[in-house]
mmCIF file of C-alpha atoms and ligand atoms in Angstrom:
data_model
loop_
_atom_site.group_PDB
_atom_site.id
_atom_site.type_symbol
_atom_site.label_atom_id
_atom_site.label_comp_id
_atom_site.label_asym_id
_atom_site.label_seq_id
_atom_site.Cartn_x
_atom_site.Cartn_y
_atom_site.Cartn_z
ATOM 1 C CA MET A 1 18.092 26.445 19.388
ATOM 2 C CA CYS A 2 19.513 23.288 17.871
ATOM 3 C CA VAL A 3 17.803 22.186 14.624
ATOM 4 C CA ARG A 4 18.167 18.484 13.885
ATOM 5 C CA ALA A 5 18.982 17.606 10.261
ATOM 6 C CA LEU A 6 16.447 15.339 8.544
ATOM 7 C CA SER A 7 17.657 11.739 8.203
ATOM 8 C CA SER A 8 18.350 10.456 4.726
ATOM 9 C CA LEU A 9 17.731 6.942 3.475
ATOM 10 C CA ARG A 10 20.905 4.954 4.252
ATOM 11 C CA TYR A 11 21.820 1.418 3.283
ATOM 12 C CA LYS A 12 24.139 1.096 6.281
ATOM 13 C CA ASP A 13 21.123 1.403 8.612
ATOM 14 C CA LEU A 14 19.343 -1.535 6.952
ATOM 15 C CA GLN A 15 17.908 -4.099 9.381
ATOM 16 C CA ILE A 16 17.063 -7.605 8.218
ATOM 17 C CA THR A 17 14.568 -10.028 9.759
ATOM 18 C CA LEU A 18 14.256 -13.311 7.902
ATOM 19 C CA THR A 19 11.104 -15.370 7.557
ATOM 20 C CA LYS A 20 10.878 -18.558 9.599
ATOM 21 C CA THR A 21 8.548 -20.082 7.012
ATOM 22 C CA PRO A 22 10.055 -19.756 3.505
ATOM 23 C CA THR A 23 7.521 -20.577 0.799
ATOM 24 C CA ARG A 24 9.501 -20.810 -2.445
ATOM 25 C CA THR A 25 8.839 -24.005 -4.349
ATOM 26 C CA SER A 26 11.082 -24.448 -7.352
ATOM 27 C CA GLY A 27 9.749 -25.266 -10.777
ATOM 28 C CA ASP A 28 6.326 -23.702 -10.280
ATOM 29 C CA ASP A 29 6.813 -21.125 -12.951
ATOM 30 C CA HIS A 30 3.621 -21.087 -14.992
ATOM 31 C CA LEU A 31 3.030 -17.876 -13.234
ATOM 32 C CA LYS A 32 0.212 -15.423 -13.455
ATOM 33 C CA PHE A 33 1.854 -11.997 -13.556
ATOM 34 C CA GLY A 34 2.448 -10.720 -10.032
ATOM 35 C CA ALA A 35 0.478 -13.448 -8.272
ATOM 36 C CA HIS A 36 3.365 -15.080 -6.365
ATOM 37 C CA ILE A 37 5.016 -12.568 -4.086
ATOM 38 C CA SER A 38 8.492 -13.480 -2.773
ATOM 39 C CA ASP A 39 9.047 -14.036 0.945
ATOM 40 C CA HIS A 40 10.590 -10.685 1.897
ATOM 41 C CA MET A 41 9.851 -7.018 1.413
ATOM 42 C CA LEU A 42 11.740 -3.792 1.988
ATOM 43 C CA GLU A 43 9.923 -1.100 3.978
ATOM 44 C CA VAL A 44 10.976 2.408 5.028
ATOM 45 C CA ASP A 45 8.835 5.117 6.597
ATOM 46 C CA TRP A 46 9.286 8.851 6.195
ATOM 47 C CA THR A 47 7.966 11.853 8.070
ATOM 48 C CA ALA A 48 8.323 15.511 7.182
ATOM 49 C CA GLU A 49 9.566 16.067 10.735
ATOM 50 C CA HIS A 50 12.384 13.506 10.880
ATOM 51 C CA GLY A 51 13.030 12.371 7.313
ATOM 52 C CA TRP A 52 13.689 8.710 6.499
ATOM 53 C CA ASP A 53 13.479 6.057 9.180
ATOM 54 C CA ILE A 54 15.582 2.860 9.269
ATOM 55 C CA PRO A 55 15.080 0.680 6.165
ATOM 56 C CA GLN A 56 13.958 -2.837 6.970
ATOM 57 C CA ILE A 57 13.902 -6.097 5.078
ATOM 58 C CA LYS A 58 11.299 -8.348 6.679
ATOM 59 C CA PRO A 59 8.843 -11.114 5.862
ATOM 60 C CA VAL A 60 6.077 -9.858 3.551
ATOM 61 C CA SER A 61 3.170 -8.699 5.674
ATOM 62 C CA PRO A 62 0.147 -6.382 5.310
ATOM 63 C CA LEU A 63 0.920 -2.674 5.595
ATOM 64 C CA HIS A 64 -0.209 -0.866 8.692
ATOM 65 C CA ILE A 65 -1.881 2.331 7.493
ATOM 66 C CA HIS A 66 -4.704 4.469 8.815
ATOM 67 C CA PRO A 67 -8.029 4.439 6.894
ATOM 68 C CA ALA A 68 -7.663 8.219 6.440
ATOM 69 C CA ALA A 69 -4.233 7.817 4.756
ATOM 70 C CA LYS A 70 -4.026 10.075 1.699
ATOM 71 C CA VAL A 71 -3.116 7.204 -0.584
ATOM 72 C CA LEU A 72 -6.524 5.629 0.020
ATOM 73 C CA HIS A 73 -8.455 8.768 -0.903
ATOM 74 C CA TYR A 74 -6.423 10.773 -3.395
ATOM 75 C CA ALA A 75 -4.210 8.091 -4.982
ATOM 76 C CA SER A 76 -1.047 9.552 -3.489
ATOM 77 C CA GLU A 77 0.949 6.660 -4.985
ATOM 78 C CA ILE A 78 3.820 6.137 -7.393
ATOM 79 C CA PHE A 79 5.654 3.012 -8.468
ATOM 80 C CA GLU A 80 8.294 1.433 -10.671
ATOM 81 C CA GLY A 81 8.652 -1.884 -12.430
ATOM 82 C CA LEU A 82 12.061 -3.368 -13.202
ATOM 83 C CA LYS A 83 13.480 -6.842 -13.540
ATOM 84 C CA ALA A 84 16.305 -9.008 -12.194
ATOM 85 C CA TYR A 85 17.586 -11.867 -14.348
ATOM 86 C CA ARG A 86 19.529 -15.019 -13.525
ATOM 87 C CA CYS A 87 22.256 -14.710 -16.131
ATOM 88 C CA VAL A 88 24.163 -17.369 -18.057
ATOM 89 C CA ASP A 89 27.064 -17.162 -15.540
ATOM 90 C CA GLY A 90 24.644 -17.861 -12.652
ATOM 91 C CA LYS A 91 24.848 -14.283 -11.311
ATOM 92 C CA VAL A 92 21.700 -12.222 -10.744
ATOM 93 C CA ARG A 93 21.622 -8.825 -12.443
ATOM 94 C CA LEU A 94 19.170 -5.919 -12.665
ATOM 95 C CA PHE A 95 18.405 -4.243 -15.995
ATOM 96 C CA ARG A 96 19.114 -0.476 -15.943
ATOM 97 C CA PRO A 97 18.025 -0.004 -12.302
ATOM 98 C CA ARG A 98 19.445 3.534 -12.117
ATOM 99 C CA GLU A 99 17.229 4.619 -15.017
ATOM 100 C CA HIS A 100 14.194 3.221 -13.220
ATOM 101 C CA LEU A 101 15.058 4.979 -9.963
ATOM 102 C CA ARG A 102 15.689 8.253 -11.788
ATOM 103 C CA ARG A 103 12.198 7.997 -13.303
ATOM 104 C CA MET A 104 10.768 7.128 -9.876
ATOM 105 C CA SER A 105 12.396 10.221 -8.354
ATOM 106 C CA ALA A 106 10.940 12.438 -11.073
ATOM 107 C CA THR A 107 7.515 10.911 -10.447
ATOM 108 C CA ALA A 108 7.858 11.390 -6.664
ATOM 109 C CA GLU A 109 8.584 15.061 -7.212
ATOM 110 C CA ARG A 110 5.522 15.484 -9.455
ATOM 111 C CA ALA A 111 3.358 13.661 -6.886
ATOM 112 C CA CYS A 112 4.679 15.764 -3.979
ATOM 113 C CA LEU A 113 6.051 12.641 -2.296
ATOM 114 C CA PRO A 114 9.465 12.716 -0.575
ATOM 115 C CA ALA A 115 12.814 12.546 -2.354
ATOM 116 C CA PHE A 116 15.178 9.653 -1.571
ATOM 117 C CA ASP A 117 18.824 8.900 -2.266
ATOM 118 C CA GLN A 118 18.655 6.787 -5.400
ATOM 119 C CA SER A 119 21.937 4.904 -4.973
ATOM 120 C CA GLU A 120 21.275 4.102 -1.302
ATOM 121 C CA PHE A 121 17.807 2.876 -2.262
ATOM 122 C CA LEU A 122 19.313 0.752 -5.035
ATOM 123 C CA LYS A 123 21.696 -0.892 -2.546
ATOM 124 C CA CYS A 124 18.705 -1.764 -0.336
ATOM 125 C CA ILE A 125 16.859 -3.235 -3.346
ATOM 126 C CA GLN A 126 19.925 -5.264 -4.333
ATOM 127 C CA LYS A 127 20.105 -6.637 -0.787
ATOM 128 C CA LEU A 128 16.400 -7.542 -0.879
ATOM 129 C CA ILE A 129 16.927 -9.506 -4.082
ATOM 130 C CA SER A 130 19.978 -11.276 -2.692
ATOM 131 C CA VAL A 131 17.968 -12.257 0.412
ATOM 132 C CA ASP A 132 15.321 -13.749 -1.913
ATOM 133 C CA GLN A 133 17.853 -15.081 -4.492
ATOM 134 C CA GLU A 134 15.988 -18.362 -4.784
ATOM 135 C CA TRP A 135 12.991 -16.513 -6.155
ATOM 136 C CA VAL A 136 14.916 -15.433 -9.252
ATOM 137 C CA PRO A 137 13.901 -18.073 -11.800
ATOM 138 C CA ASP A 138 16.638 -20.086 -13.446
ATOM 139 C CA SER A 139 15.152 -19.976 -16.915
ATOM 140 C CA LYS A 140 15.857 -18.025 -20.065
ATOM 141 C CA ASN A 141 12.365 -16.680 -20.411
ATOM 142 C CA GLN A 142 11.640 -15.824 -16.809
ATOM 143 C CA SER A 143 12.781 -13.180 -14.372
ATOM 144 C CA LEU A 144 12.095 -11.542 -11.029
ATOM 145 C CA TYR A 145 9.850 -8.492 -11.333
ATOM 146 C CA VAL A 146 10.688 -5.805 -8.772
ATOM 147 C CA ARG A 147 8.011 -3.341 -7.680
ATOM 148 C CA PRO A 148 9.218 -0.290 -5.691
ATOM 149 C CA THR A 149 6.253 1.756 -4.424
ATOM 150 C CA LEU A 150 5.912 5.034 -2.529
ATOM 151 C CA ILE A 151 2.643 6.092 -0.869
ATOM 152 C CA GLY A 152 1.415 9.109 1.088
ATOM 153 C CA THR A 153 0.246 7.851 4.501
ATOM 154 C CA GLU A 154 -0.645 10.996 6.457
ATOM 155 C CA PRO A 155 -3.989 10.196 8.114
ATOM 156 C CA THR A 156 -5.821 13.418 7.280
ATOM 157 C CA LEU A 157 -8.413 14.022 4.579
ATOM 158 C CA GLY A 158 -7.200 17.401 3.273
ATOM 159 C CA VAL A 159 -5.954 17.418 -0.312
ATOM 160 C CA SER A 160 -2.373 18.481 0.424
ATOM 161 C CA ALA A 161 1.193 17.187 0.501
ATOM 162 C CA SER A 162 1.421 14.154 2.778
ATOM 163 C CA ASN A 163 3.633 14.715 5.831
ATOM 164 C CA LYS A 164 4.055 10.940 6.161
ATOM 165 C CA ALA A 165 5.030 8.407 3.524
ATOM 166 C CA LYS A 166 5.971 4.780 3.137
ATOM 167 C CA LEU A 167 8.425 3.377 0.631
ATOM 168 C CA PHE A 168 8.308 -0.357 0.058
ATOM 169 C CA VAL A 169 9.477 -2.964 -2.420
ATOM 170 C CA ILE A 170 8.018 -6.368 -3.188
ATOM 171 C CA THR A 171 9.235 -8.822 -5.823
ATOM 172 C CA THR A 172 7.603 -11.604 -7.803
ATOM 173 C CA PRO A 173 8.911 -14.225 -10.221
ATOM 174 C CA VAL A 174 7.317 -13.793 -13.637
ATOM 175 C CA GLY A 175 7.012 -16.103 -16.583
ATOM 176 C CA SER A 176 7.367 -15.233 -20.204
ATOM 177 C CA TYR A 177 4.859 -13.654 -22.526
ATOM 178 C CA PHE A 178 6.639 -15.653 -25.199
ATOM 179 C CA ALA A 179 6.268 -19.298 -24.298
ATOM 180 C CA GLY A 180 5.195 -19.901 -27.905
ATOM 181 C CA GLY A 181 7.356 -17.212 -29.582
ATOM 182 C CA LEU A 182 6.536 -13.551 -30.135
ATOM 183 C CA LYS A 183 2.726 -13.592 -30.159
ATOM 184 C CA PRO A 184 1.286 -10.721 -32.226
ATOM 185 C CA PHE A 185 -1.634 -8.846 -30.723
ATOM 186 C CA SER A 186 -4.360 -6.468 -31.855
ATOM 187 C CA LEU A 187 -5.181 -2.917 -30.770
ATOM 188 C CA LEU A 188 -8.363 -0.925 -30.362
ATOM 189 C CA ALA A 189 -7.864 2.780 -31.104
ATOM 190 C CA ASP A 190 -11.017 4.478 -29.834
ATOM 191 C CA PRO A 191 -10.731 8.291 -29.910
ATOM 192 C CA LYS A 192 -13.479 8.500 -27.289
ATOM 193 C CA TYR A 193 -10.918 7.746 -24.561
ATOM 194 C CA VAL A 194 -7.649 9.464 -23.617
ATOM 195 C CA ARG A 195 -4.998 8.186 -21.214
ATOM 196 C CA ALA A 196 -3.159 11.459 -20.672
ATOM 197 C CA TRP A 197 -3.372 15.105 -21.677
ATOM 198 C CA THR A 198 -1.158 18.141 -22.070
ATOM 199 C CA GLY A 199 -0.013 19.394 -18.666
ATOM 200 C CA GLY A 200 -1.148 16.153 -17.010
ATOM 201 C CA CYS A 201 0.865 13.239 -15.627
ATOM 202 C CA GLY A 202 1.145 10.805 -18.563
ATOM 203 C CA GLY A 203 4.932 11.146 -18.468
ATOM 204 C CA TYR A 204 5.074 9.855 -14.873
ATOM 205 C CA LYS A 205 4.515 6.446 -13.366
ATOM 206 C CA MET A 206 1.764 6.956 -10.830
ATOM 207 C CA GLY A 207 -1.083 4.622 -9.926
ATOM 208 C CA SER A 208 -3.717 7.220 -10.785
ATOM 209 C CA ASN A 209 -2.792 6.877 -14.482
ATOM 210 C CA TYR A 210 -3.690 3.206 -14.528
ATOM 211 C CA ALA A 211 -6.988 2.562 -12.696
ATOM 212 C CA PRO A 212 -9.046 4.515 -15.275
ATOM 213 C CA THR A 213 -7.584 2.456 -18.136
ATOM 214 C CA VAL A 214 -8.920 -0.870 -16.890
ATOM 215 C CA ALA A 215 -12.517 -0.409 -18.102
ATOM 216 C CA VAL A 216 -11.294 0.726 -21.540
ATOM 217 C CA GLN A 217 -9.008 -2.299 -21.789
ATOM 218 C CA LYS A 218 -11.857 -4.624 -20.724
ATOM 219 C CA ASN A 219 -14.154 -3.090 -23.325
ATOM 220 C CA ALA A 220 -11.494 -3.506 -26.052
ATOM 221 C CA LEU A 221 -11.242 -7.205 -25.294
ATOM 222 C CA GLU A 222 -14.892 -8.028 -24.678
ATOM 223 C CA LYS A 223 -16.485 -5.961 -27.457
ATOM 224 C CA TYR A 224 -13.789 -6.002 -30.132
ATOM 225 C CA GLY A 225 -11.523 -8.936 -29.263
ATOM 226 C CA CYS A 226 -8.539 -6.573 -29.109
ATOM 227 C CA GLN A 227 -5.924 -7.425 -26.473
ATOM 228 C CA GLN A 228 -4.669 -3.886 -25.955
ATOM 229 C CA VAL A 229 -5.673 -0.255 -26.315
ATOM 230 C CA LEU A 230 -3.888 2.155 -28.629
ATOM 231 C CA TRP A 231 -4.197 5.477 -26.868
ATOM 232 C CA LEU A 232 -4.961 8.417 -29.149
ATOM 233 C CA PHE A 233 -4.719 12.086 -28.292
ATOM 234 C CA GLY A 234 -6.106 15.306 -29.752
ATOM 235 C CA ASP A 235 -8.492 16.178 -32.570
ATOM 236 C CA ASP A 236 -5.965 14.841 -35.056
ATOM 237 C CA HIS A 237 -5.866 11.444 -33.276
ATOM 238 C CA GLN A 238 -2.139 11.287 -32.527
ATOM 239 C CA MET A 239 -0.957 7.758 -31.768
ATOM 240 C CA THR A 240 0.669 7.846 -28.315
ATOM 241 C CA GLU A 241 1.067 4.560 -26.394
ATOM 242 C CA ILE A 242 -0.126 0.962 -26.370
ATOM 243 C CA GLY A 243 -1.640 -0.226 -23.069
ATOM 244 C CA THR A 244 1.388 -0.186 -20.781
ATOM 245 C CA MET A 245 3.902 -0.108 -23.613
ATOM 246 C CA ASN A 246 5.536 2.497 -25.796
ATOM 247 C CA LEU A 247 4.660 2.493 -29.481
ATOM 248 C CA PHE A 248 7.078 1.952 -32.378
ATOM 249 C CA ILE A 249 6.331 2.056 -36.102
ATOM 250 C CA TYR A 250 8.858 0.732 -38.592
ATOM 251 C CA TRP A 251 7.924 2.106 -42.006
ATOM 252 C CA VAL A 252 9.072 3.682 -45.221
ATOM 253 C CA ASN A 253 8.502 7.381 -44.638
ATOM 254 C CA GLU A 254 7.155 9.887 -47.173
ATOM 255 C CA GLN A 255 10.715 10.520 -48.394
ATOM 256 C CA GLY A 256 11.045 6.828 -49.240
ATOM 257 C CA GLU A 257 13.491 6.114 -46.366
ATOM 258 C CA LYS A 258 13.297 3.239 -43.907
ATOM 259 C CA GLU A 259 12.563 4.710 -40.507
ATOM 260 C CA LEU A 260 11.840 3.554 -36.965
ATOM 261 C CA LEU A 261 9.469 6.084 -35.456
ATOM 262 C CA THR A 262 8.270 6.458 -31.873
ATOM 263 C CA PRO A 263 6.163 9.294 -30.418
ATOM 264 C CA SER A 264 8.263 12.047 -28.903
ATOM 265 C CA LEU A 265 8.373 12.624 -25.137
ATOM 266 C CA GLU A 266 8.133 16.391 -25.561
ATOM 267 C CA SER A 267 4.333 16.437 -25.275
ATOM 268 C CA GLY A 268 4.546 15.052 -21.719
ATOM 269 C CA LEU A 269 1.804 12.545 -22.649
ATOM 270 C CA ILE A 270 4.049 9.531 -22.863
ATOM 271 C CA LEU A 271 5.858 7.518 -20.231
ATOM 272 C CA PRO A 272 9.625 7.644 -20.904
ATOM 273 C CA GLY A 273 10.009 3.865 -21.076
ATOM 274 C CA ILE A 274 13.373 2.341 -20.204
ATOM 275 C CA THR A 275 12.807 -0.290 -22.903
ATOM 276 C CA ARG A 276 11.923 2.529 -25.339
ATOM 277 C CA LYS A 277 15.217 4.218 -24.509
ATOM 278 C CA SER A 278 17.081 0.931 -24.975
ATOM 279 C CA VAL A 279 15.407 0.252 -28.357
ATOM 280 C CA LEU A 280 16.336 3.762 -29.515
ATOM 281 C CA GLU A 281 19.938 3.454 -28.326
ATOM 282 C CA LEU A 282 20.473 0.029 -29.901
ATOM 283 C CA SER A 283 18.877 0.845 -33.234
ATOM 284 C CA ARG A 284 20.774 4.164 -33.462
ATOM 285 C CA GLN A 285 24.024 2.244 -32.950
ATOM 286 C CA TRP A 286 23.147 -0.070 -35.853
ATOM 287 C CA LYS A 287 22.950 2.907 -38.245
ATOM 288 C CA GLU A 288 20.859 0.870 -40.713
ATOM 289 C CA PHE A 289 17.740 3.050 -40.888
ATOM 290 C CA TYR A 290 16.545 6.419 -39.615
ATOM 291 C CA VAL A 291 15.483 6.484 -35.984
ATOM 292 C CA THR A 292 13.090 9.308 -35.155
ATOM 293 C CA GLU A 293 11.150 10.598 -32.150
ATOM 294 C CA GLY A 294 8.195 12.491 -33.578
ATOM 295 C CA ASN A 295 4.440 12.601 -33.841
ATOM 296 C CA ILE A 296 2.275 10.407 -36.004
ATOM 297 C CA THR A 297 -1.473 10.771 -36.472
ATOM 298 C CA MET A 298 -3.949 8.087 -37.536
ATOM 299 C CA LYS A 299 -4.367 9.964 -40.831
ATOM 300 C CA THR A 300 -0.622 9.723 -41.608
ATOM 301 C CA PHE A 301 -0.606 6.093 -40.515
ATOM 302 C CA ILE A 302 -3.580 5.210 -42.758
ATOM 303 C CA LYS A 303 -1.999 6.941 -45.744
ATOM 304 C CA ALA A 304 1.206 4.946 -45.216
ATOM 305 C CA TRP A 305 -0.833 1.767 -44.735
ATOM 306 C CA ASN A 306 -2.737 2.406 -47.983
ATOM 307 C CA ASP A 307 0.604 2.966 -49.755
ATOM 308 C CA GLY A 308 1.940 -0.312 -48.320
ATOM 309 C CA ARG A 309 4.689 1.524 -46.396
ATOM 310 C CA ILE A 310 3.984 0.117 -42.910
ATOM 311 C CA MET A 311 6.509 -2.658 -42.286
ATOM 312 C CA GLU A 312 6.006 -3.327 -38.570
ATOM 313 C CA VAL A 313 4.307 -1.932 -35.497
ATOM 314 C CA PHE A 314 5.365 -3.025 -32.021
ATOM 315 C CA GLY A 315 5.097 -2.132 -28.357
ATOM 316 C CA SER A 316 8.012 -1.974 -25.900
ATOM 317 C CA GLY A 317 8.005 -2.387 -22.126
ATOM 318 C CA THR A 318 9.601 -4.148 -19.175
ATOM 319 C CA ALA A 319 6.910 -6.841 -18.982
ATOM 320 C CA SER A 320 7.108 -7.910 -22.617
ATOM 321 C CA ILE A 321 10.361 -6.375 -24.025
ATOM 322 C CA VAL A 322 8.886 -5.953 -27.530
ATOM 323 C CA LEU A 323 5.581 -7.304 -28.817
ATOM 324 C CA PRO A 324 4.442 -7.216 -32.465
ATOM 325 C CA VAL A 325 1.078 -5.658 -33.408
ATOM 326 C CA GLN A 326 -0.914 -7.520 -36.055
ATOM 327 C CA GLU A 327 -3.994 -5.331 -36.327
ATOM 328 C CA ILE A 328 -5.298 -1.893 -35.435
ATOM 329 C CA CYS A 329 -9.083 -1.443 -35.155
ATOM 330 C CA TYR A 330 -10.058 2.209 -35.637
ATOM 331 C CA LEU A 331 -13.466 3.725 -36.405
ATOM 332 C CA ASP A 332 -14.931 0.494 -37.773
ATOM 333 C CA GLN A 333 -11.910 -0.199 -39.942
ATOM 334 C CA LYS A 334 -9.275 -2.872 -39.453
ATOM 335 C CA PHE A 335 -5.677 -2.351 -40.512
ATOM 336 C CA ASN A 336 -3.643 -5.525 -40.745
ATOM 337 C CA ILE A 337 0.070 -5.241 -40.190
ATOM 338 C CA PRO A 338 2.741 -7.700 -41.351
ATOM 339 C CA THR A 339 4.219 -9.808 -38.530
ATOM 340 C CA ASP A 340 6.826 -11.995 -40.196
ATOM 341 C CA THR A 341 8.471 -12.640 -36.854
ATOM 342 C CA ASP A 342 11.520 -14.654 -37.987
ATOM 343 C CA THR A 343 13.119 -11.854 -39.952
ATOM 344 C CA SER A 344 11.443 -8.860 -38.361
ATOM 345 C CA LEU A 345 13.050 -5.911 -36.633
ATOM 346 C CA THR A 346 10.827 -6.741 -33.640
ATOM 347 C CA GLN A 347 12.361 -10.212 -33.421
ATOM 348 C CA ARG A 348 15.880 -8.835 -33.850
ATOM 349 C CA LEU A 349 15.358 -6.323 -31.041
ATOM 350 C CA PHE A 350 13.847 -9.032 -28.869
ATOM 351 C CA ASN A 351 16.857 -11.300 -29.438
ATOM 352 C CA GLU A 352 19.335 -8.500 -28.831
ATOM 353 C CA ILE A 353 17.729 -7.253 -25.601
ATOM 354 C CA THR A 354 17.209 -10.799 -24.314
ATOM 355 C CA SER A 355 20.876 -11.622 -24.814
ATOM 356 C CA ILE A 356 21.732 -8.488 -22.826
ATOM 357 C CA HIS A 357 19.299 -9.449 -20.046
ATOM 358 C CA TYR A 358 20.742 -12.929 -19.612
ATOM 359 C CA TYR A 359 24.278 -11.673 -20.223
ATOM 360 C CA SER A 360 25.155 -13.870 -23.180
ATOM 361 C CA LYS A 361 26.110 -10.411 -24.518
ATOM 362 C CA PRO A 362 27.696 -8.665 -21.507
ATOM 363 C CA HIS A 363 26.529 -5.072 -21.332
ATOM 364 C CA HIS A 364 26.927 -2.172 -18.894
ATOM 365 C CA TRP A 365 23.119 -1.868 -18.661
ATOM 366 C CA MET A 366 23.156 -4.916 -16.370
ATOM 367 C CA GLU A 367 24.101 -4.429 -12.688
ATOM 368 C CA THR A 368 25.046 -7.278 -10.371
ATOM 369 C CA LEU A 369 23.754 -7.423 -6.816
HETATM 370 N N1 PMP B 1 4.021 3.192 -21.092
HETATM 371 C C1 PMP B 1 3.314 2.931 -19.985
HETATM 372 C C2 PMP B 1 2.040 3.650 -19.755
HETATM 373 C C3 PMP B 1 3.777 1.973 -19.056
HETATM 374 O O1 PMP B 1 3.080 1.699 -17.954
HETATM 375 C C4 PMP B 1 4.990 1.294 -19.323
HETATM 376 C C5 PMP B 1 5.490 0.248 -18.363
HETATM 377 N N2 PMP B 1 6.298 0.801 -17.375
HETATM 378 C C6 PMP B 1 5.708 1.627 -20.486
HETATM 379 C C7 PMP B 1 5.189 2.576 -21.353
HETATM 380 C C8 PMP B 1 7.018 0.985 -20.782
HETATM 381 O O2 PMP B 1 8.013 1.437 -19.892
HETATM 382 P P1 PMP B 1 9.247 0.534 -19.517
HETATM 383 O O3 PMP B 1 9.933 0.190 -20.791
HETATM 384 O O4 PMP B 1 10.083 1.385 -18.630
HETATM 385 O O5 PMP B 1 8.704 -0.664 -18.823
#
């Protein structure tokens, strides 16, 4: 009997159908995040029987999936979020795309969704962006957000691995969070809620981690006027993440040393952010202060705050790069944090990463199309 090998995802099979009605209008860049989807999408189907089908770039259109598809019932969905920038030399580059696709592969494995060839997939994504080049804003505080997504589409209601899946990518031009400079924000740390738990999926980027956070976020804003949630974990109220950002604390530690501290990934609670990794790598190269991945509880934080040892707190993530925290609300107390943005470490990191993004400082993290 002849057994046919499963097909892998191959860039050379890519088929392209262009839209007859392009919709890009230049200059309209006061954009609500993710509201303006570019003209084309990438779509590839997979079956357990045959493997990956032919990848296609085509005009954006609704997905054709059965109402019994597993994604609609059991959140069999994973995604990534990365950005392409129009650089100072006019070329379009992606920021650390291989890191994003590595994280996506790890998430796919955890979600029992199919593996894909990361470099072939990257070539397809690069082609998609070059097809929609005009959608990459020509502005130093804007970019094209790229959203690769993988869903389980088998139309059966059993809770089991999906024998059908769909991989697709859409893109959207996004404006800056920083039109008026680095705007500090406040956090609600309410120990009543957790985002992730030991042995769970906090360290992976899957849709099921996000839907349950929306009500908590809404409550933080409406009841307390806090823009983001600081997620705590455990009886000792460990500080873990901020909304959809990683957490950094720049302080003078108990030994009297300047230190940049971020929660460690070892617990599995925390998403291994690509911006987090970049902040750690850059600040370790500077060799100006200690850079540590370790745990910090609210009790340790409050002691340092009372001693006047907290210098800065900030979040890091693809959407915002770095964003300073001005206040933490916790158990009816408010802790104000200095945000002297001109001379801050947050501002320095923002400047450094921005000059890498737009290539005024050429860096191997950026990949051309
Ligand atoms: N934590 C969570 C929960 C997130 O959703 C994100 C955004 N992807 C981050 C941290 C930051 O990750 P990155 O720097 O890769 O965007």
